[in-house]
PDB file of C-alpha atoms in Angstrom:
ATOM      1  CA  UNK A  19     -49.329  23.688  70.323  1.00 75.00           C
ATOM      2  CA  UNK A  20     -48.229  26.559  72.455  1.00 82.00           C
ATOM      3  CA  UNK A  21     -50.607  29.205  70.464  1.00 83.00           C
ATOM      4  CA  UNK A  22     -53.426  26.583  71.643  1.00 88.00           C
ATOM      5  CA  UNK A  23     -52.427  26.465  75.138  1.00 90.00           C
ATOM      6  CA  UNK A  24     -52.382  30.861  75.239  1.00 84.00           C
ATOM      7  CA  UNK A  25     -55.896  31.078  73.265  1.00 87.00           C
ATOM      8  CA  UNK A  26     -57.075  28.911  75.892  1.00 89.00           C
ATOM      9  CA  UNK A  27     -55.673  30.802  78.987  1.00 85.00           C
ATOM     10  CA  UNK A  28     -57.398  34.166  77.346  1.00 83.00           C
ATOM     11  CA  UNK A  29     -61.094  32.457  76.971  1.00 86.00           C
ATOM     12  CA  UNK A  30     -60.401  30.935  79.687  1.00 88.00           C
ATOM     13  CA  UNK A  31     -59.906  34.395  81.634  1.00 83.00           C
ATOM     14  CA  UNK A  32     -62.699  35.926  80.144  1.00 81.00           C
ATOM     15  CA  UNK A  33     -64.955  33.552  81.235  1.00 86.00           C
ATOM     16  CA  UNK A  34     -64.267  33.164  84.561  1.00 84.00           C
ATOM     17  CA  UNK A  35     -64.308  37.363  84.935  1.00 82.00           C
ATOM     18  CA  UNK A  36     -68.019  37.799  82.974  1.00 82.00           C
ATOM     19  CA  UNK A  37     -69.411  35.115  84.812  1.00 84.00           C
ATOM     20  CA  UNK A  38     -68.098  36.843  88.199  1.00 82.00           C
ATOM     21  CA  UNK A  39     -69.275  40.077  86.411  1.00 80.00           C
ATOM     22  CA  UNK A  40     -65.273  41.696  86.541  1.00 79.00           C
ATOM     23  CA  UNK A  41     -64.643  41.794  82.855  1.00 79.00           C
ATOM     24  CA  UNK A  42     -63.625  45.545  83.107  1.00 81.00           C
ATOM     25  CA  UNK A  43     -60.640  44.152  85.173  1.00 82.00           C
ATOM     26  CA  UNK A  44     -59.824  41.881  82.449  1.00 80.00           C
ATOM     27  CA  UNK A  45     -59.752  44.992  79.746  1.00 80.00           C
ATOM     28  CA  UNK A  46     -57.727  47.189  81.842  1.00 83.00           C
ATOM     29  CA  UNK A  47     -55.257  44.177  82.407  1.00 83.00           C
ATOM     30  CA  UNK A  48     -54.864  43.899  78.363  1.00 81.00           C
ATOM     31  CA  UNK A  49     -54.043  47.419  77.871  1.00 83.00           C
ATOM     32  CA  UNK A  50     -51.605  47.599  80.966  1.00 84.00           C
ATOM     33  CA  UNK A  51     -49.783  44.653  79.740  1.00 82.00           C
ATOM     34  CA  UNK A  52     -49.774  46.436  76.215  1.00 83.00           C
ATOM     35  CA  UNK A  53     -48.227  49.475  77.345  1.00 82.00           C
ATOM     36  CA  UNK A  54     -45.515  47.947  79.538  1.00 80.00           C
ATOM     37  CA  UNK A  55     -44.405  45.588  76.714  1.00 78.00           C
ATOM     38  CA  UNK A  56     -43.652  48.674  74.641  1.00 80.00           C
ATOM     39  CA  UNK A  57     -42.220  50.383  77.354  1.00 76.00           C
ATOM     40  CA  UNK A  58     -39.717  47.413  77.708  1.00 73.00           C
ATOM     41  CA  UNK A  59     -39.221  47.086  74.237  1.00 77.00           C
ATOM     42  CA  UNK A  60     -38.115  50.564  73.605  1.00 75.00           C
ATOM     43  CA  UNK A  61     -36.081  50.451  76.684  1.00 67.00           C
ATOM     44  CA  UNK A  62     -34.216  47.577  75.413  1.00 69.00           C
ATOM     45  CA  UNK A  63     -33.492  48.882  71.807  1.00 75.00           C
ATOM     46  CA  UNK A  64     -31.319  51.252  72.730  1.00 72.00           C
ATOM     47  CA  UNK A  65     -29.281  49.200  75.300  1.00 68.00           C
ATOM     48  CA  UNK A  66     -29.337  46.261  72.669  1.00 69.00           C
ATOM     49  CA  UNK A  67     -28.180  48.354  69.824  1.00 75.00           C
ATOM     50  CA  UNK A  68     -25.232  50.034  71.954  1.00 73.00           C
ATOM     51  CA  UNK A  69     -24.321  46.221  72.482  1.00 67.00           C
ATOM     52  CA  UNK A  70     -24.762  45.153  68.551  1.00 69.00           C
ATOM     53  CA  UNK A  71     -22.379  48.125  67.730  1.00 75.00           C
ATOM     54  CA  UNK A  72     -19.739  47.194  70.353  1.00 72.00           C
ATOM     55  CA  UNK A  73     -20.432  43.845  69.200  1.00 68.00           C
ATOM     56  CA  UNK A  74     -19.491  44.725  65.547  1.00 73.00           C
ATOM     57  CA  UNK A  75     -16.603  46.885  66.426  1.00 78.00           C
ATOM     58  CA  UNK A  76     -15.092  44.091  68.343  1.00 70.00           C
ATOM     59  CA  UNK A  77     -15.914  41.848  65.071  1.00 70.00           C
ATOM     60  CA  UNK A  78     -13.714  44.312  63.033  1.00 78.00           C
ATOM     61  CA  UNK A  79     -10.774  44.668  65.674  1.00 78.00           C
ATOM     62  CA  UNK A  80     -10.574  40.892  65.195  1.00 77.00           C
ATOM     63  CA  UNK A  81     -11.729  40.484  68.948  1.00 73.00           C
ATOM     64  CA  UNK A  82     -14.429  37.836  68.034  1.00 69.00           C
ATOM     65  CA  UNK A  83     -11.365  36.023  65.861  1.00 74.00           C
ATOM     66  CA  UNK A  84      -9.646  35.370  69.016  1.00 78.00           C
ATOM     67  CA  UNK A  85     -11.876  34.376  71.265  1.00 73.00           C
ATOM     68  CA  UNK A  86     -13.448  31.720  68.552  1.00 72.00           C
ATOM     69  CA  UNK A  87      -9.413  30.439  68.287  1.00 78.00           C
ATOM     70  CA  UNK A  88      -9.603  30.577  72.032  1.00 80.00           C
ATOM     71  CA  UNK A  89     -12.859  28.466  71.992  1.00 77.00           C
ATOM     72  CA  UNK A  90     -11.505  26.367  68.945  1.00 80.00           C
ATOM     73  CA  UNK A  91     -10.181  23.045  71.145  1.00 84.00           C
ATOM     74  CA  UNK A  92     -13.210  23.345  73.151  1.00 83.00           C
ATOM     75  CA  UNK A  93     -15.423  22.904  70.112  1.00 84.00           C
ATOM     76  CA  UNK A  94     -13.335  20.371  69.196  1.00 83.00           C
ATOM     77  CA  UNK A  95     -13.971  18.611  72.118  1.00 85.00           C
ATOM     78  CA  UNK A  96     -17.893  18.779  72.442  1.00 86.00           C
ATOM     79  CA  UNK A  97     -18.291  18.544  68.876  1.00 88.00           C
ATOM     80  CA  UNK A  98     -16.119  15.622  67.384  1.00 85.00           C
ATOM     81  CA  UNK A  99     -18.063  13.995  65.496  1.00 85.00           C
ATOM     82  CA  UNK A 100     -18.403  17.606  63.278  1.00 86.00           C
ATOM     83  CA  UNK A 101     -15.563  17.955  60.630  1.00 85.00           C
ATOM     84  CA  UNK A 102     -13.058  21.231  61.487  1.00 79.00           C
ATOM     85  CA  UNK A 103     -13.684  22.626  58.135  1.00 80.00           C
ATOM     86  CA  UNK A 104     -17.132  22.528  58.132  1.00 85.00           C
ATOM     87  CA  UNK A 105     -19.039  25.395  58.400  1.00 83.00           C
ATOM     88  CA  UNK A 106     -20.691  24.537  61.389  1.00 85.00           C
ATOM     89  CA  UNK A 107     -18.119  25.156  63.553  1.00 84.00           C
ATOM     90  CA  UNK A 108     -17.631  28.503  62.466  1.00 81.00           C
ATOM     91  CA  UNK A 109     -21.364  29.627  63.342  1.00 84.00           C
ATOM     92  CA  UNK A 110     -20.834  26.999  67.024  1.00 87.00           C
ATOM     93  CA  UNK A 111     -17.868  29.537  67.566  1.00 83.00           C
ATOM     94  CA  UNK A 112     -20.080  32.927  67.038  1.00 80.00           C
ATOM     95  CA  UNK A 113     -22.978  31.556  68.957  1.00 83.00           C
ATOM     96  CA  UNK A 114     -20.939  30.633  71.744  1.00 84.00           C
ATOM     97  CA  UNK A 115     -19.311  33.964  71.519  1.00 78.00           C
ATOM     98  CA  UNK A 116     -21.901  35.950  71.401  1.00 78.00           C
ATOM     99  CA  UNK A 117     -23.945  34.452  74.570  1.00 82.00           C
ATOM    100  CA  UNK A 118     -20.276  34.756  76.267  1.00 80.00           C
ATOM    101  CA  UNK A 119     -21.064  38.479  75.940  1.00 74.00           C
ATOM    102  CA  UNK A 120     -24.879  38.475  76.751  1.00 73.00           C
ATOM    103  CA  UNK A 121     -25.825  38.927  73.438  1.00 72.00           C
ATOM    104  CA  UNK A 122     -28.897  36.333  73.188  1.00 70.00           C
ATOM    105  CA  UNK A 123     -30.412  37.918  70.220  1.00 70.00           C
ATOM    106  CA  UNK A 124     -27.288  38.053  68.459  1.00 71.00           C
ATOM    107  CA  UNK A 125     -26.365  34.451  69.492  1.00 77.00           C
ATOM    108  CA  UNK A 126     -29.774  32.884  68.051  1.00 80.00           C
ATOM    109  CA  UNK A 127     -29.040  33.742  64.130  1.00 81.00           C
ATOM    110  CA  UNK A 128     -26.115  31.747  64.547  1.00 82.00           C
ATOM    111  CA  UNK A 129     -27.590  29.041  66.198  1.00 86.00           C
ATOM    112  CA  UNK A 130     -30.028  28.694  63.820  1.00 87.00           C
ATOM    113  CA  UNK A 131     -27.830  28.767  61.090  1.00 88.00           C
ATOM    114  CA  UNK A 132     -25.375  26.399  63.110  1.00 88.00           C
ATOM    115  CA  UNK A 133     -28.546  23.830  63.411  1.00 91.00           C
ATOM    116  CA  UNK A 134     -28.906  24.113  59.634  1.00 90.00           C
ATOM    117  CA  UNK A 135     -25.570  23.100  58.988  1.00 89.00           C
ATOM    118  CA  UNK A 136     -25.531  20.427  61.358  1.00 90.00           C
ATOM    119  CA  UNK A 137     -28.849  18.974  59.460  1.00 90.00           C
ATOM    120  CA  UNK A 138     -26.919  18.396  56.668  1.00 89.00           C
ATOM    121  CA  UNK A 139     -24.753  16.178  58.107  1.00 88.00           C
ATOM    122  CA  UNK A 140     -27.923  14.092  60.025  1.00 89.00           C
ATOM    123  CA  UNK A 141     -28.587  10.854  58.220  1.00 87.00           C
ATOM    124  CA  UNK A 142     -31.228  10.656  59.832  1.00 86.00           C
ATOM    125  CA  UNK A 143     -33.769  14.032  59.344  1.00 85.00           C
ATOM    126  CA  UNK A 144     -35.970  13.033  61.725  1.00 87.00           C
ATOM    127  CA  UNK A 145     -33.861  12.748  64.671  1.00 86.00           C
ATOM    128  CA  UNK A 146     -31.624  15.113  66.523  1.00 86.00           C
ATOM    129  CA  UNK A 147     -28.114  14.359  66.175  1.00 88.00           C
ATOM    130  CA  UNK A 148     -25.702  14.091  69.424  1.00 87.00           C
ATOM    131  CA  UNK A 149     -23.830  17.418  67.736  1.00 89.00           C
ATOM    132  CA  UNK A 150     -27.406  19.271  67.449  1.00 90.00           C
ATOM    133  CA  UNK A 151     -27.518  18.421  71.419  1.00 89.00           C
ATOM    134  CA  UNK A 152     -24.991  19.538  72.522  1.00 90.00           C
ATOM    135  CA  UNK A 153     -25.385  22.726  70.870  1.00 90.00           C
ATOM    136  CA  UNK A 154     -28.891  23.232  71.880  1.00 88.00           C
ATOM    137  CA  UNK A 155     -28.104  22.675  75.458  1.00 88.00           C
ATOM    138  CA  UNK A 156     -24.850  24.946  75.213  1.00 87.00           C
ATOM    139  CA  UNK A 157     -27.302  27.520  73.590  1.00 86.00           C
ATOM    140  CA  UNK A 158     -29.367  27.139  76.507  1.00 84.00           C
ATOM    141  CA  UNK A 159     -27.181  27.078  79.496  1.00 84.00           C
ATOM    142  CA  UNK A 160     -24.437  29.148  78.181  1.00 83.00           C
ATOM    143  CA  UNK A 161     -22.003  31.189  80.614  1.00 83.00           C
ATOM    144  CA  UNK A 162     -22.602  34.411  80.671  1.00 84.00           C
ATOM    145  CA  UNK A 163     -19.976  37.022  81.057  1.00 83.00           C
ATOM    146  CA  UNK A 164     -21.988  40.460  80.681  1.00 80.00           C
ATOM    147  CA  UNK A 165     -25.980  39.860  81.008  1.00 81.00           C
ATOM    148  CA  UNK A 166     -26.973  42.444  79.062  1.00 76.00           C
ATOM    149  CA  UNK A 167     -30.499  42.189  78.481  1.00 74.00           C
ATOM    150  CA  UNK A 168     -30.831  41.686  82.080  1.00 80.00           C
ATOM    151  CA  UNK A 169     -29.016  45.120  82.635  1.00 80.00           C
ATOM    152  CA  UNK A 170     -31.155  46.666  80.652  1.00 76.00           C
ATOM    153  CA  UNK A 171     -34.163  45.376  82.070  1.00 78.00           C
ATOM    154  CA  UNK A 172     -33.130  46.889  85.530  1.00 84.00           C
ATOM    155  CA  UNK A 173     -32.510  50.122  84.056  1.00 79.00           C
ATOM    156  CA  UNK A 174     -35.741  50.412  82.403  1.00 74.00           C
ATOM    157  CA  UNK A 175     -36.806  49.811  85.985  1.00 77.00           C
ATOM    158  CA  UNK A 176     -35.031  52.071  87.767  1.00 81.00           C
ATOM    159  CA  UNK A 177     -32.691  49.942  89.496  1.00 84.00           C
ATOM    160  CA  UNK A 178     -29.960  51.342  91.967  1.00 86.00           C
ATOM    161  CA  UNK A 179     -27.853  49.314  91.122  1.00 88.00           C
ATOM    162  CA  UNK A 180     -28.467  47.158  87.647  1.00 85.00           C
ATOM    163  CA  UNK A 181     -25.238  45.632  87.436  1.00 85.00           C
ATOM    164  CA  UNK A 182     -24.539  44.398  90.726  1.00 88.00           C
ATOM    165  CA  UNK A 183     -26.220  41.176  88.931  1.00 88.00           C
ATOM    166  CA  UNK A 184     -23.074  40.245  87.143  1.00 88.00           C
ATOM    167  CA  UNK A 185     -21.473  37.996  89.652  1.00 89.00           C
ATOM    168  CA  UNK A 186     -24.462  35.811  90.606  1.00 90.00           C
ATOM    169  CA  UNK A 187     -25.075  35.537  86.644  1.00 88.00           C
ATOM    170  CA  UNK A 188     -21.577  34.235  85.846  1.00 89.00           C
ATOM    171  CA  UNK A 189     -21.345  31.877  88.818  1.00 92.00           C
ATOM    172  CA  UNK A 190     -25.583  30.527  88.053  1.00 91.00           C
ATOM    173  CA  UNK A 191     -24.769  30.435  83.894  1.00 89.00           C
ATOM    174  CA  UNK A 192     -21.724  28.665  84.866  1.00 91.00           C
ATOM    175  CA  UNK A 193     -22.492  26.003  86.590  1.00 93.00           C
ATOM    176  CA  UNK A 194     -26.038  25.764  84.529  1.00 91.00           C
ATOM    177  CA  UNK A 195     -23.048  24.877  81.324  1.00 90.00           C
ATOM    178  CA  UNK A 196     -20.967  22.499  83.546  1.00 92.00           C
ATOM    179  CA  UNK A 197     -23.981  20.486  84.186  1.00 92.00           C
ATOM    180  CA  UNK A 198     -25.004  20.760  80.753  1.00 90.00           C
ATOM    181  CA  UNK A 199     -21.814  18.966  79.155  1.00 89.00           C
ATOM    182  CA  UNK A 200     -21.731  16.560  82.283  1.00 91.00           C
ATOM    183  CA  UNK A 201     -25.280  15.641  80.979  1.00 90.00           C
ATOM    184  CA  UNK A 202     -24.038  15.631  77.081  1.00 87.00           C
ATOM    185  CA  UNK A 203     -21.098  13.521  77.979  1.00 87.00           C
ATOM    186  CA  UNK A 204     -23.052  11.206  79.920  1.00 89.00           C
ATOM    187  CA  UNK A 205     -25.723  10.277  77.372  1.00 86.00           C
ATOM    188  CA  UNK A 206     -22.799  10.263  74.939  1.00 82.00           C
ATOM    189  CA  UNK A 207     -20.993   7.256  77.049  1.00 83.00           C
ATOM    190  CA  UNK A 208     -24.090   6.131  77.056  1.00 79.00           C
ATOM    191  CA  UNK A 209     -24.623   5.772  73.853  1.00 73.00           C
ATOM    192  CA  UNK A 210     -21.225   4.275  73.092  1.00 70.00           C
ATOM    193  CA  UNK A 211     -21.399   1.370  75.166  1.00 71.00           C
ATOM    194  CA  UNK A 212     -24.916   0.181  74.009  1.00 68.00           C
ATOM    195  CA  UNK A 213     -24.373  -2.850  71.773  1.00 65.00           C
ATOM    196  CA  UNK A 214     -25.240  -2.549  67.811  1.00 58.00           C
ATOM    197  CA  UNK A 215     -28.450  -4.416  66.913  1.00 54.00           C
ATOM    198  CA  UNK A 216     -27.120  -7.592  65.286  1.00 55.00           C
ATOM    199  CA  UNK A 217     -29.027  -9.065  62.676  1.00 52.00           C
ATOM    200  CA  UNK A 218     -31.491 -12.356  63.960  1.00 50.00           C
ATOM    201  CA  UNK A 219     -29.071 -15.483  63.599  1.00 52.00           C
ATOM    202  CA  UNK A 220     -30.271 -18.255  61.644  1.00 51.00           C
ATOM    203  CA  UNK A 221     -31.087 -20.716  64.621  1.00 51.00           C
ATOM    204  CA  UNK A 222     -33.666 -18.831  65.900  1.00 51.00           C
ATOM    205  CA  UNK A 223     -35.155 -18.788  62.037  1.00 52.00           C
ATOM    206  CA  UNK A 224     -38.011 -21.489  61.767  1.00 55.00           C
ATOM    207  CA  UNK A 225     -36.266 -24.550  59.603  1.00 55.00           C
ATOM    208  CA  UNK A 226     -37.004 -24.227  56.382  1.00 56.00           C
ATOM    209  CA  UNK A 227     -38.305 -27.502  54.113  1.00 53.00           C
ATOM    210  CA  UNK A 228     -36.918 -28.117  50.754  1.00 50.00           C
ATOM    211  CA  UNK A 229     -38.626 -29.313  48.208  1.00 49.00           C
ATOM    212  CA  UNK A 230     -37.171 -32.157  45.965  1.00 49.00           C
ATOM    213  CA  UNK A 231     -38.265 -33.084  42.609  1.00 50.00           C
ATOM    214  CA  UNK A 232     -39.977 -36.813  42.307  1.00 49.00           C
ATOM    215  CA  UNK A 233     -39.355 -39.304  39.562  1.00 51.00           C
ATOM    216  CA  UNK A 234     -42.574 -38.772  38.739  1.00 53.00           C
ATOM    217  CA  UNK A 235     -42.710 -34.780  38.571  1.00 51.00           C
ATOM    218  CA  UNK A 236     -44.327 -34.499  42.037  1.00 50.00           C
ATOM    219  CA  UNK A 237     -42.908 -32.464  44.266  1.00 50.00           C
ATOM    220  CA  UNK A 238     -42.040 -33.868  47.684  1.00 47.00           C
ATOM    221  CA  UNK A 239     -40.283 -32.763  51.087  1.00 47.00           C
ATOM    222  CA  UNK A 240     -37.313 -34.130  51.499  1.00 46.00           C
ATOM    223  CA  UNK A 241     -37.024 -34.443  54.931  1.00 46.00           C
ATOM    224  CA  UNK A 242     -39.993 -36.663  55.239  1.00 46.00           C
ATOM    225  CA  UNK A 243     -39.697 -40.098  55.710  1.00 47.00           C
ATOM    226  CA  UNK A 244     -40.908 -42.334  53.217  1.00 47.00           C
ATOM    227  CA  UNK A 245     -44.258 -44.002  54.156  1.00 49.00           C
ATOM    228  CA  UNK A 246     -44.482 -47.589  53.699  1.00 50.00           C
ATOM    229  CA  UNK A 247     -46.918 -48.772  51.929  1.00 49.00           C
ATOM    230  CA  UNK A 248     -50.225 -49.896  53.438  1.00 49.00           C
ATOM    231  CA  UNK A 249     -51.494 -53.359  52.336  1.00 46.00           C
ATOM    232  CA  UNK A 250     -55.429 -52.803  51.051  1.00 46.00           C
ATOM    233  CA  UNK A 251     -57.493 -55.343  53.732  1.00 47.00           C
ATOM    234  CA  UNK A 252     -58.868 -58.629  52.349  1.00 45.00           C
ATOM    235  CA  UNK A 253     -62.347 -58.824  52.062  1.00 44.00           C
ATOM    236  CA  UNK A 254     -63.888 -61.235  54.370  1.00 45.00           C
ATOM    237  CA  UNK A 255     -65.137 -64.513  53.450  1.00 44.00           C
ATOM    238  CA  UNK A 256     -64.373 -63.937  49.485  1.00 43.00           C
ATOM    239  CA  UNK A 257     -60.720 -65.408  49.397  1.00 45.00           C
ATOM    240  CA  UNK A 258     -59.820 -62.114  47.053  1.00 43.00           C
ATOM    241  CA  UNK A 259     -57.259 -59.340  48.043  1.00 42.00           C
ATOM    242  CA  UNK A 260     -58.524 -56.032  47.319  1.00 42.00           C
ATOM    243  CA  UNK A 261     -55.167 -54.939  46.258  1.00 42.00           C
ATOM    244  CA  UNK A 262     -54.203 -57.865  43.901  1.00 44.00           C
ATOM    245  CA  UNK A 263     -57.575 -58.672  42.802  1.00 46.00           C
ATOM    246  CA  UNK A 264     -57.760 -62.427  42.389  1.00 47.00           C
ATOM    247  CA  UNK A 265     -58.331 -65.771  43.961  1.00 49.00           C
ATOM    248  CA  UNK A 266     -55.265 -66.273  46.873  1.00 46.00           C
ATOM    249  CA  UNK A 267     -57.856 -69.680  48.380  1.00 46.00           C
ATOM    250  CA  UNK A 268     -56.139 -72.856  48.573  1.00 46.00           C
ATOM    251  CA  UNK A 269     -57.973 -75.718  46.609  1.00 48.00           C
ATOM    252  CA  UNK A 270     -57.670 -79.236  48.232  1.00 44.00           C
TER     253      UNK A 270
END
């Protein structure tokens, strides 16, 4: 749907500048925006890759290790309906690591792969679990102690000072995650104290007729009274019953 929505802004803005005759303005606009989003790329590589090496080093000096056993009872507590052992926790724990350290490209693998394994515990595959949830909105609103990206953005722009941006981020990215869980805990409650759908009880069920079996072979309901049986009128001025069939007159 999105791909629609962006094919539509671009004809969209190219008809609007050839019918007011300034589609040059349009062209230059497309090659700017070109050039600056490989100027920003390449000015992000290298401050990403410095960041995926110290990254790595700290996942060999066993720095990662502690602060996922530092995280560990957290998890536990915004994920308990996910088994310890499974291996979901252990890619929670490196996403949530990883955005702790500004890492957001190195923090989506894992979430990815932390959705996958939380999938296979859905019963249900066409709705979100509360687990998958929480993590997405953990993933989303994670605190953030070293924006990196962000850093890297100012340098590429000549910033004076590109880390003077660390503070605000830690306090915003903070209190974006506290309002997060409050959210995830609240739907969660929520969730807890809505009554299970019980089954429809049997009173409300239409009554149902049962059939019993005649002398005759005829099936009949049983419930039904029996009908008395209707004498056949007598036919007027003959003396005869229509039901008996003969003569019922008095002779004097």
């Amino acid at each position: 749907m999105i791909h629609l929505i962006w094919v539509a802004l671009i004809c969209i803005g190219f008809v609007f500048a050839a019918a007011q005759g300034n589609i040059e303005v349009v062209t230059k606009a497309a090659f700017d925006g070109a050039a600056t989003g490989v100027t920003v790329c390449f000015g992000l590589i290298s401050v990403l890759v410095f960041w995926m090496g110290m990254m790595k080093l700290a996942e060999d000096g066993g720095l990662l290790q502690k602060i996922s056993k530092l995280l560990a009872p957290l998890v536990a507590f915004l994920f308990p309906d996910v088994p310890r052992n499974h291996p979901a926790m252990g890619y929670i724990l490196s996403n949530m690591s990883a955005n702790l350290l500004g890492l957001g490209n190195a923090a989506t693998p894992m979430g990815i792969k932390a959705m996958q394994e939380l999938q296979s515990l859905n019963p249900d595959k066409q709705t979100a679990t509360p687990a998958m949830c929480t993590l997405l909105a953990l993933n989303t609103a994670s605190i953030t102690l070293i924006p990196t990206t962000l850093i890297a953005i100012r340098l590429n722009y000549h910033s004076a000072n590109p880390t003077e941006i660390v503070g605000t981020t830690l306090v915003a990215t903070a209190i974006a995650t506290f309002a997060a869980i409050a959210a995830d805990r609240w739907y969660r409650s929520r969730e807890l104290r809505r009554p299970p759908a019980s089954p429809p009880s049997t009173s409300s069920l239409p009554p149902q007729k049962t059939k019993t079996q005649a002398p005759q072979g005829t099936p009949v309901a049983a419930s039904s009274p029996a009908t008395p049986p209707v004498s056949s009128p007598a036919v007027q001025g003959s003396g005869m019953t229509a039901a008996k069939g003969r003569n019922t007159t008095w002779k004097g």
